[in-house]
Amino acid sequence: MSAAAGAVLPSPAPTKYSSAGGQHATLTADRAAALLAGCASARRASELHAAAVRAGVDRDKAVDFRLQRAYATSGRLDLAVALLRRSPDPTAVFYTSTIHAHSSRGLHLAALALLSDMLSQGLLPTTHTLSASLPACNGRGGLAVGRALHGYAVKLALSGDSYVATALLGMYARSGDAAAARALFDEMQPDPHVVSVTAMLTCYAKMGALDDARSLFDGLPKKDFICWNAMIDGYTQHGRPNEALRLFRRMLRSGVEPDEVSVVLALSAVAQLGTTESGKWLHSFVKNSPRVLLNARVGTALIDMYYKCGSLEDAVAVFDGLSDKDIVVWNAMINGYAMHGHSRKAIEMFKQLRAQGLWPTDITFIGVLNACSHSGLVDEGRKFFKSMELEYGIEPKIEHYGCMVDLLGRAGLIEEAFDLVQSMKMKPDAVMWVSLLAACRLHKNMALGQRIADYLVANGLANSGMYILLSNIYAAVGKWQEVGRVRSMMKASGIQKEPGCSAIEIGRQVTEFVAGDTSHPRTDEIHAKLEEVMKGLVEEHGHVPQTELVLHDLDEATKEKALAVHSEKLAVAFGLISTPPGAEIKIVKNLRACADCHAVLKLVSKITGRKIVFRDRNRFHHFVDGACSCGDYW
Ligand code: ZN
Ligand code: ZN
């Protein structure tokens, strides 16, 4: 039942009918209905309503219906519903118009309550009722109601109606039932409406069925920017940023003007790739676009892109240049500082936004807690974590606990981290176990590490990310039998270790290396350079390869070799041979940096005098003259 059902109709306003533009004498029902037909203002509707009451024609069916329509279109849904309730014998048309008024304003539950009312009165839905109600079938339970309405449509032979079919397809597409949507779509061939095409495309793209989406997309004779955005969104959301960006460039060439959404999607693709050149190009595109304004939303995407591409200065410049900063913009900047290890700055930003009267969100706290974690600021972290709930009324989510576990674990307070995990109301997630295990390995607390490992293995909670750590922990204490067990579990579950992959941007060209890569045309030079560098590090700078990180039960010499070919090492060697001396080298890796590569990159920056900017899965490392901005704490 709608909450508005009990609304009281206003007593007629003391307005003269003359002000409504007619004669003083008699207002006929026909005339009242005609005047109401084009009425879109609530004030005007109530004036006419008053006049109709005085003239005694307000109970006329046509007047009643038009009044209700006028209230509904002008946004006075409470009065529209009150009229419906008062009507002695409301028709399906009357109901449908009220349902439509609610569903088109996103008041889905109220719309469905009215529909259920209508059906319980014994009124049958029309094509209009169905196409007005189906958009209200959203969220949890929406699919079940939608299917029931589909049943009605078939039973009443209305499913062939193009509006009904379109609404049904939209309903299935929104709820992710691609098969049902596709079946309806195929029935619409050869000439589906553009609304259906877009719905189908969006459904595929959201679900990650990108090939299906793409073949639909490519087959479209005419594509509007909504179709382009849906396709670009699919690529961006499902880890194919290169294709997203390529499509964005094609969109430009095809003469379709990108809107704000397209630009934000393209920026997010660049942020994933970490390619500054493309990012700068997009930034200048925004400056020159007649259609895209540099507002808070686009600004946030630019800040996000710049700091993820390694250029914190550019992110700060965008932030400073924005006139209208909401909390989302601040959150992006705080995260940027945190990811680059400028923890104090991130914390200062928190104070600044409070001073400006902005209220932090749960994302703000993820930013500051990450900042604390990246610099080992345990006391500050504990304070922020406490204040979240006590001062700001934000209940910590699993991500916040995750940050705290990470912070405590890295700082060596593993028991406290473990206690925190056990005190949580929710179940710990895989990320949390991974950071606990990593902390155990880092601080060589193998007793707790093994305890957790045994618990995870015994309870079937281990996953691919953990298998590596589990075998690392077992390997570090020389328990090769357990290492073997974990490795065979890994094989049995069909999970492969995610291959390490590093990308290096030289000019506008991005080159990718996977671990042990030999596919590059200059592979001999790259490997020769790497060997030369490594030899120098070991012989002249006392570098000791950190072999404990390798999984296999290998002899020492082979272990060293396995380390030597990590993808970031190949990328840095390639950078050294293909850029002029002194040029900065920028690398983006899909996994966390291992301790050995971290040590090697530090030394390389010292020997070669190069600045190396390295983004791993979690944060940035700026290597300069033998030191890293993370202070070896990551
Ligand atoms: Zn490595
Ligand atoms: Zn570092």
XYZ file of C-alpha atoms in Angstrom, residues 82-558:
477
model
C -5.971 10.458 -2.919
C -8.212 11.027 -5.953
C -7.754 7.417 -6.981
C -8.748 6.246 -3.493
C -11.812 8.481 -3.476
C -13.002 7.346 -6.863
C -15.998 4.977 -6.386
C -15.075 2.856 -9.329
C -11.560 3.490 -10.642
C -10.756 2.059 -14.054
C -7.603 0.302 -15.220
C -6.685 3.489 -17.076
C -6.947 5.467 -13.844
C -4.699 2.987 -12.027
C -2.240 2.781 -14.911
C -1.728 6.494 -15.010
C -1.013 6.542 -11.247
C 1.359 3.560 -11.553
C 3.185 5.284 -14.383
C 3.531 8.476 -12.344
C 5.249 6.501 -9.586
C 7.443 4.174 -11.612
C 8.717 6.962 -13.850
C 9.891 8.814 -10.733
C 11.701 5.788 -9.375
C 9.073 5.095 -6.684
C 9.149 1.430 -7.548
C 7.595 -0.111 -4.469
C 4.678 2.330 -4.459
C 4.106 1.593 -8.164
C 4.008 -2.150 -7.558
C 1.726 -1.705 -4.520
C -0.732 0.187 -6.718
C -0.514 -2.568 -9.326
C -1.228 -5.204 -6.728
C -4.208 -3.102 -5.568
C -5.497 -2.878 -9.085
C -5.222 -6.611 -9.696
C -6.967 -7.403 -6.411
C -9.894 -5.220 -7.555
C -10.311 -7.678 -10.422
C -9.111 -5.206 -13.038
C -7.047 -6.655 -15.873
C -3.767 -5.034 -16.870
C -3.558 -3.429 -20.291
C -0.467 -3.050 -22.451
C -0.011 0.379 -20.855
C -0.291 -1.055 -17.346
C 2.410 -3.602 -18.127
C 4.796 -1.169 -19.769
C 4.281 1.262 -16.872
C 4.831 -1.412 -14.190
C 7.767 -3.348 -15.649
C 10.280 -0.517 -15.142
C 9.403 -0.733 -11.433
C 10.616 -4.346 -11.317
C 14.049 -3.596 -9.962
C 16.379 -4.768 -7.294
C 15.733 -7.703 -5.042
C 12.508 -9.482 -5.882
C 12.069 -7.397 -9.023
C 12.797 -10.309 -11.314
C 10.131 -12.494 -9.668
C 7.461 -9.800 -10.072
C 8.676 -9.160 -13.619
C 8.333 -12.836 -14.495
C 4.794 -12.866 -13.077
C 3.936 -9.867 -15.258
C 5.430 -11.694 -18.241
C 3.027 -14.518 -17.403
C 0.106 -12.075 -17.392
C 1.244 -10.648 -20.720
C 1.313 -14.078 -22.342
C -2.025 -15.112 -20.806
C -3.747 -11.935 -21.973
C -2.059 -12.138 -25.399
C -0.333 -8.796 -24.852
C 3.262 -9.967 -25.090
C 3.395 -9.274 -28.822
C 2.840 -5.574 -28.230
C 6.087 -3.762 -28.997
C 5.945 -1.551 -25.875
C 5.317 -4.527 -23.628
C 8.072 -6.556 -25.298
C 10.508 -3.656 -24.936
C 9.633 -3.209 -21.260
C 9.968 -6.955 -20.641
C 13.354 -7.052 -22.317
C 14.478 -4.055 -20.286
C 13.343 -5.759 -17.094
C 15.257 -8.988 -17.857
C 18.315 -7.055 -19.000
C 18.433 -4.957 -15.814
C 18.142 -8.002 -13.620
C 20.912 -9.784 -15.537
C 18.813 -12.564 -17.077
C 20.589 -12.287 -20.414
C 19.095 -15.476 -21.841
C 15.489 -14.342 -21.307
C 16.337 -10.886 -22.642
C 18.009 -12.395 -25.699
C 14.990 -14.627 -26.440
C 12.745 -11.546 -26.544
C 15.361 -9.689 -28.540
C 15.485 -12.407 -31.190
C 11.713 -12.235 -31.578
C 12.045 -8.546 -32.387
C 14.284 -9.156 -35.408
C 14.829 -7.840 -37.986
C 13.918 -4.450 -36.626
C 14.362 -4.105 -32.879
C 13.711 -0.711 -31.318
C 16.815 1.234 -30.326
C 15.729 1.043 -26.660
C 15.871 -2.751 -26.824
C 19.218 -2.773 -28.585
C 20.703 -0.507 -25.917
C 19.196 -2.588 -23.111
C 20.583 -5.811 -24.600
C 24.001 -4.275 -25.175
C 24.149 -2.847 -21.643
C 23.108 -6.185 -20.193
C 25.914 -8.060 -22.002
C 28.476 -5.378 -21.191
C 27.580 -5.278 -17.478
C 27.776 -9.041 -17.197
C 31.116 -9.136 -18.948
C 29.814 -11.052 -21.979
C 31.959 -8.671 -24.001
C 32.156 -10.670 -27.200
C 28.358 -10.897 -27.415
C 28.166 -7.197 -26.650
C 30.749 -6.381 -29.279
C 29.104 -8.360 -32.055
C 25.805 -6.658 -31.288
C 27.574 -3.304 -31.197
C 29.442 -3.845 -34.462
C 26.216 -4.874 -36.179
C 24.460 -1.594 -35.355
C 23.961 0.565 -38.435
C 23.741 3.705 -36.320
C 25.246 4.091 -32.878
C 24.350 6.879 -30.484
C 26.619 7.861 -27.616
C 24.643 5.677 -25.194
C 25.638 2.584 -27.179
C 29.271 3.712 -27.324
C 29.290 4.368 -23.590
C 27.744 0.987 -22.778
C 30.429 -0.802 -24.802
C 33.291 1.284 -23.384
C 31.904 0.704 -19.883
C 31.941 -3.059 -20.466
C 35.630 -2.995 -21.394
C 36.543 -0.680 -18.524
C 34.672 -2.672 -15.893
C 36.014 -6.007 -17.005
C 39.720 -5.334 -17.135
C 40.142 -4.528 -20.818
C 41.161 -0.867 -20.593
C 43.165 -0.948 -23.836
C 40.080 -1.844 -25.828
C 38.038 0.741 -23.941
C 40.463 3.454 -24.924
C 40.694 2.281 -28.506
C 36.909 2.409 -28.739
C 36.839 5.907 -27.266
C 39.217 7.097 -29.990
C 37.063 5.389 -32.618
C 33.997 7.111 -31.182
C 35.692 10.448 -31.757
C 36.634 9.543 -35.313
C 33.085 8.434 -36.082
C 31.859 11.932 -35.299
C 29.815 11.069 -32.195
C 30.547 13.710 -29.566
C 31.514 12.023 -26.268
C 29.624 13.207 -23.200
C 30.673 13.377 -19.568
C 30.061 9.661 -19.062
C 32.270 8.684 -22.020
C 35.104 10.850 -20.748
C 34.867 9.547 -17.179
C 34.950 5.971 -18.530
C 37.958 6.690 -20.745
C 39.776 8.311 -17.819
C 39.108 5.262 -15.705
C 40.573 3.071 -18.471
C 43.707 5.234 -18.549
C 43.949 5.018 -14.759
C 43.973 1.223 -15.065
C 46.653 1.344 -17.754
C 48.743 3.958 -15.989
C 49.685 5.634 -19.263
C 50.282 9.336 -18.616
C 50.430 10.329 -22.275
C 46.886 9.131 -22.987
C 45.768 10.795 -19.774
C 47.214 14.155 -20.773
C 45.593 13.848 -24.169
C 42.201 13.201 -22.516
C 42.726 16.147 -20.194
C 43.269 18.499 -23.117
C 40.261 16.944 -24.825
C 38.142 17.917 -21.795
C 39.499 21.471 -21.901
C 38.451 21.839 -25.534
C 35.193 19.900 -25.499
C 32.042 21.949 -25.919
C 30.011 19.207 -24.292
C 32.064 18.192 -21.248
C 32.429 20.536 -18.282
C 35.270 20.283 -15.829
C 32.910 19.713 -12.904
C 33.395 17.726 -9.692
C 32.704 14.407 -11.392
C 35.118 14.875 -14.291
C 37.606 16.479 -11.914
C 37.497 13.420 -9.653
C 38.144 11.156 -12.623
C 41.099 13.333 -13.687
C 42.613 13.331 -10.181
C 42.142 9.584 -9.988
C 43.761 9.118 -13.403
C 46.765 11.351 -12.683
C 47.717 9.864 -9.353
C 47.272 6.339 -10.670
C 49.512 7.250 -13.602
C 52.175 8.288 -11.113
C 51.804 12.041 -11.425
C 50.678 13.331 -8.062
C 51.620 16.903 -9.054
C 49.118 16.898 -11.925
C 46.452 15.449 -9.626
C 47.063 18.250 -7.125
C 46.899 20.841 -9.903
C 43.471 19.545 -10.984
C 42.314 19.475 -7.368
C 43.436 23.046 -6.738
C 41.811 24.243 -9.951
C 38.365 22.877 -9.131
C 36.040 25.532 -7.807
C 33.299 23.238 -6.656
C 34.732 20.423 -4.536
C 32.447 17.878 -2.942
C 33.538 15.089 -0.606
C 34.072 12.711 -3.547
C 36.755 15.021 -4.952
C 38.458 15.201 -1.565
C 38.305 11.436 -1.227
C 40.110 11.006 -4.554
C 42.872 13.389 -3.486
C 43.270 11.712 -0.085
C 43.553 8.337 -1.791
C 46.127 9.810 -4.173
C 48.298 11.023 -1.306
C 47.889 7.698 0.479
C 48.852 5.651 -2.579
C 51.994 7.735 -3.067
C 52.977 7.362 0.563
C 52.356 11.002 1.519
C 50.542 9.918 4.644
C 50.903 13.117 6.639
C 49.478 15.086 3.737
C 46.491 12.707 3.514
C 45.804 13.162 7.209
C 46.141 16.941 6.877
C 43.593 16.841 4.044
C 41.179 15.133 6.401
C 41.508 18.024 8.848
C 41.059 20.543 6.035
C 37.868 19.025 4.729
C 36.450 18.978 8.246
C 37.384 22.631 8.647
C 35.407 23.344 5.490
C 32.365 21.745 7.016
C 32.407 18.627 4.836
C 31.406 15.320 6.387
C 33.664 12.326 5.710
C 32.266 9.164 4.123
C 33.355 5.564 4.508
C 35.640 6.076 1.475
C 37.390 8.964 3.244
C 38.277 6.597 6.044
C 39.594 3.981 3.648
C 41.897 6.719 2.335
C 43.253 7.862 5.694
C 43.534 4.338 7.075
C 45.473 3.311 3.966
C 47.692 6.329 4.456
C 48.387 5.264 8.040
C 49.031 1.724 6.898
C 51.492 2.746 4.178
C 53.594 4.681 6.679
C 53.118 2.572 9.758
C 51.256 5.291 11.678
C 49.703 2.898 14.153
C 48.412 5.385 16.743
C 46.805 7.666 14.148
C 45.250 4.646 12.464
C 43.746 3.406 15.717
C 42.365 6.902 16.398
C 40.746 7.229 12.975
C 39.289 3.750 13.224
C 37.720 4.529 16.585
C 36.416 7.955 15.564
C 34.647 6.532 12.523
C 31.843 5.065 14.551
C 31.998 7.187 17.707
C 32.326 10.626 16.121
C 30.981 10.181 12.613
C 28.455 7.391 13.019
C 29.963 5.339 10.205
C 29.988 1.647 10.948
C 33.282 0.106 9.824
C 32.933 -2.190 6.836
C 35.106 -5.149 6.019
C 37.425 -2.848 4.015
C 38.117 -0.708 7.079
C 38.901 -3.749 9.173
C 41.103 -4.842 6.277
C 43.063 -1.562 6.438
C 43.505 -1.948 10.196
C 44.651 -5.556 9.918
C 47.102 -4.466 7.244
C 48.342 -1.561 9.371
C 48.788 -3.637 12.514
C 50.212 -6.603 10.628
C 52.837 -4.561 8.808
C 53.843 -2.890 12.040
C 54.459 -6.325 13.490
C 51.449 -6.217 15.834
C 50.217 -9.469 14.407
C 48.531 -10.727 17.559
C 46.529 -7.500 17.846
C 45.570 -7.800 14.178
C 44.476 -11.375 14.736
C 42.398 -10.319 17.770
C 40.728 -7.631 15.685
C 39.800 -10.195 13.042
C 38.287 -12.416 15.707
C 36.289 -9.514 17.166
C 34.561 -8.691 13.884
C 30.833 -9.149 13.433
C 31.337 -10.179 9.814
C 33.352 -13.050 8.422
C 36.929 -12.202 7.466
C 37.432 -12.074 3.716
C 40.247 -13.499 1.648
C 42.078 -10.155 1.437
C 42.278 -10.024 5.210
C 43.679 -13.523 5.526
C 46.206 -12.675 2.843
C 47.428 -9.587 4.691
C 47.644 -11.531 7.964
C 49.642 -14.272 6.271
C 51.845 -11.696 4.562
C 52.466 -10.025 7.914
C 53.417 -13.353 9.442
C 55.885 -13.924 6.632
C 57.281 -10.389 6.792
C 57.858 -10.539 10.540
C 58.838 -14.188 10.473
C 56.080 -15.128 12.899
C 55.883 -18.581 11.430
C 54.096 -20.098 14.409
C 50.996 -17.929 13.930
C 51.451 -18.129 10.162
C 51.296 -21.879 10.287
C 48.350 -21.836 12.666
C 46.387 -19.636 10.282
C 47.562 -21.645 7.298
C 46.467 -24.916 8.877
C 43.099 -23.380 9.789
C 42.495 -22.095 6.248
C 43.540 -25.335 4.594
C 41.478 -27.473 6.974
C 38.364 -25.335 6.468
C 38.641 -25.083 2.713
C 39.064 -21.303 2.922
C 42.284 -21.109 0.947
C 42.206 -19.447 -2.466
C 44.683 -18.707 -5.211
C 46.179 -15.587 -3.618
C 46.676 -17.493 -0.375
C 48.127 -20.642 -1.896
C 51.181 -18.652 -2.865
C 51.585 -17.228 0.637
C 50.831 -20.534 2.289
C 53.505 -22.275 0.295
C 55.825 -19.329 0.943
C 55.328 -19.698 4.681
C 55.794 -23.434 4.581
C 58.811 -22.986 2.281
C 60.389 -20.407 4.591
C 60.424 -22.918 7.413
C 61.551 -25.671 5.083
C 58.340 -27.711 5.296
C 58.588 -28.925 1.737
C 55.998 -31.616 2.215
C 53.376 -28.983 3.058
C 54.574 -26.882 0.143
C 53.935 -29.833 -2.130
C 50.495 -30.360 -0.598
C 49.488 -26.746 -1.164
C 50.792 -26.840 -4.731
C 48.821 -29.943 -5.563
C 45.718 -28.407 -3.958
C 46.262 -25.457 -6.205
C 46.505 -27.652 -9.271
C 43.500 -29.730 -8.233
C 41.321 -26.664 -7.831
C 42.379 -25.545 -11.285
C 43.680 -22.236 -9.946
C 46.786 -20.933 -11.578
C 49.038 -18.332 -10.085
C 48.211 -15.027 -11.709
C 51.205 -14.269 -13.922
C 53.161 -11.191 -12.991
C 52.966 -8.594 -15.702
C 54.712 -5.237 -15.920
C 54.054 -2.486 -18.413
C 56.480 0.267 -19.304
C 55.512 3.407 -21.165
C 58.120 4.866 -23.472
C 56.830 7.865 -25.356
C 53.366 6.863 -26.457
C 54.271 3.192 -26.685
C 53.320 0.760 -23.923
C 55.269 -2.503 -23.756
C 54.233 -5.371 -21.526
C 56.418 -8.094 -20.040
C 55.325 -11.229 -18.212
C 57.660 -13.129 -15.913
C 60.356 -14.879 -17.923
C 59.238 -13.163 -21.109
C 61.327 -13.846 -24.249
C 58.802 -12.652 -26.809
C 60.108 -9.122 -27.298
C 61.992 -8.497 -30.582
C 64.921 -7.140 -28.561
C 64.782 -9.939 -26.022
C 68.506 -10.815 -26.318
C 69.558 -7.246 -25.592
C 67.099 -7.014 -22.697
C 68.294 -10.190 -21.046
C 71.937 -9.265 -21.633
C 71.381 -5.871 -20.010
C 69.607 -7.455 -17.064
C 72.393 -9.968 -16.564
C 74.985 -7.188 -16.674
C 73.043 -5.111 -14.131
C 72.434 -8.045 -11.789
C 76.070 -9.108 -11.938
C 77.120 -5.593 -10.969
C 74.632 -5.483 -8.116
C 75.804 -8.741 -6.638
C 79.544 -8.219 -7.164
C 79.909 -4.513 -6.465
C 76.954 -3.561 -4.295
C 76.599 -6.616 -2.141
C 73.103 -7.460 -3.294
C 71.946 -10.797 -1.926
C 69.057 -12.266 -3.924
C 66.188 -13.033 -1.540
C 65.500 -16.585 -2.472
C 63.073 -17.509 0.315
C 60.272 -16.039 -1.760
C 60.374 -18.709 -4.398
C 57.836 -21.438 -4.122
C 59.582 -24.451 -5.442
C 61.853 -26.771 -3.624
C 64.741 -25.749 -5.828
C 68.454 -25.612 -5.308
C 69.889 -22.179 -4.557
C 71.287 -21.467 -8.022
C 67.988 -22.247 -9.755
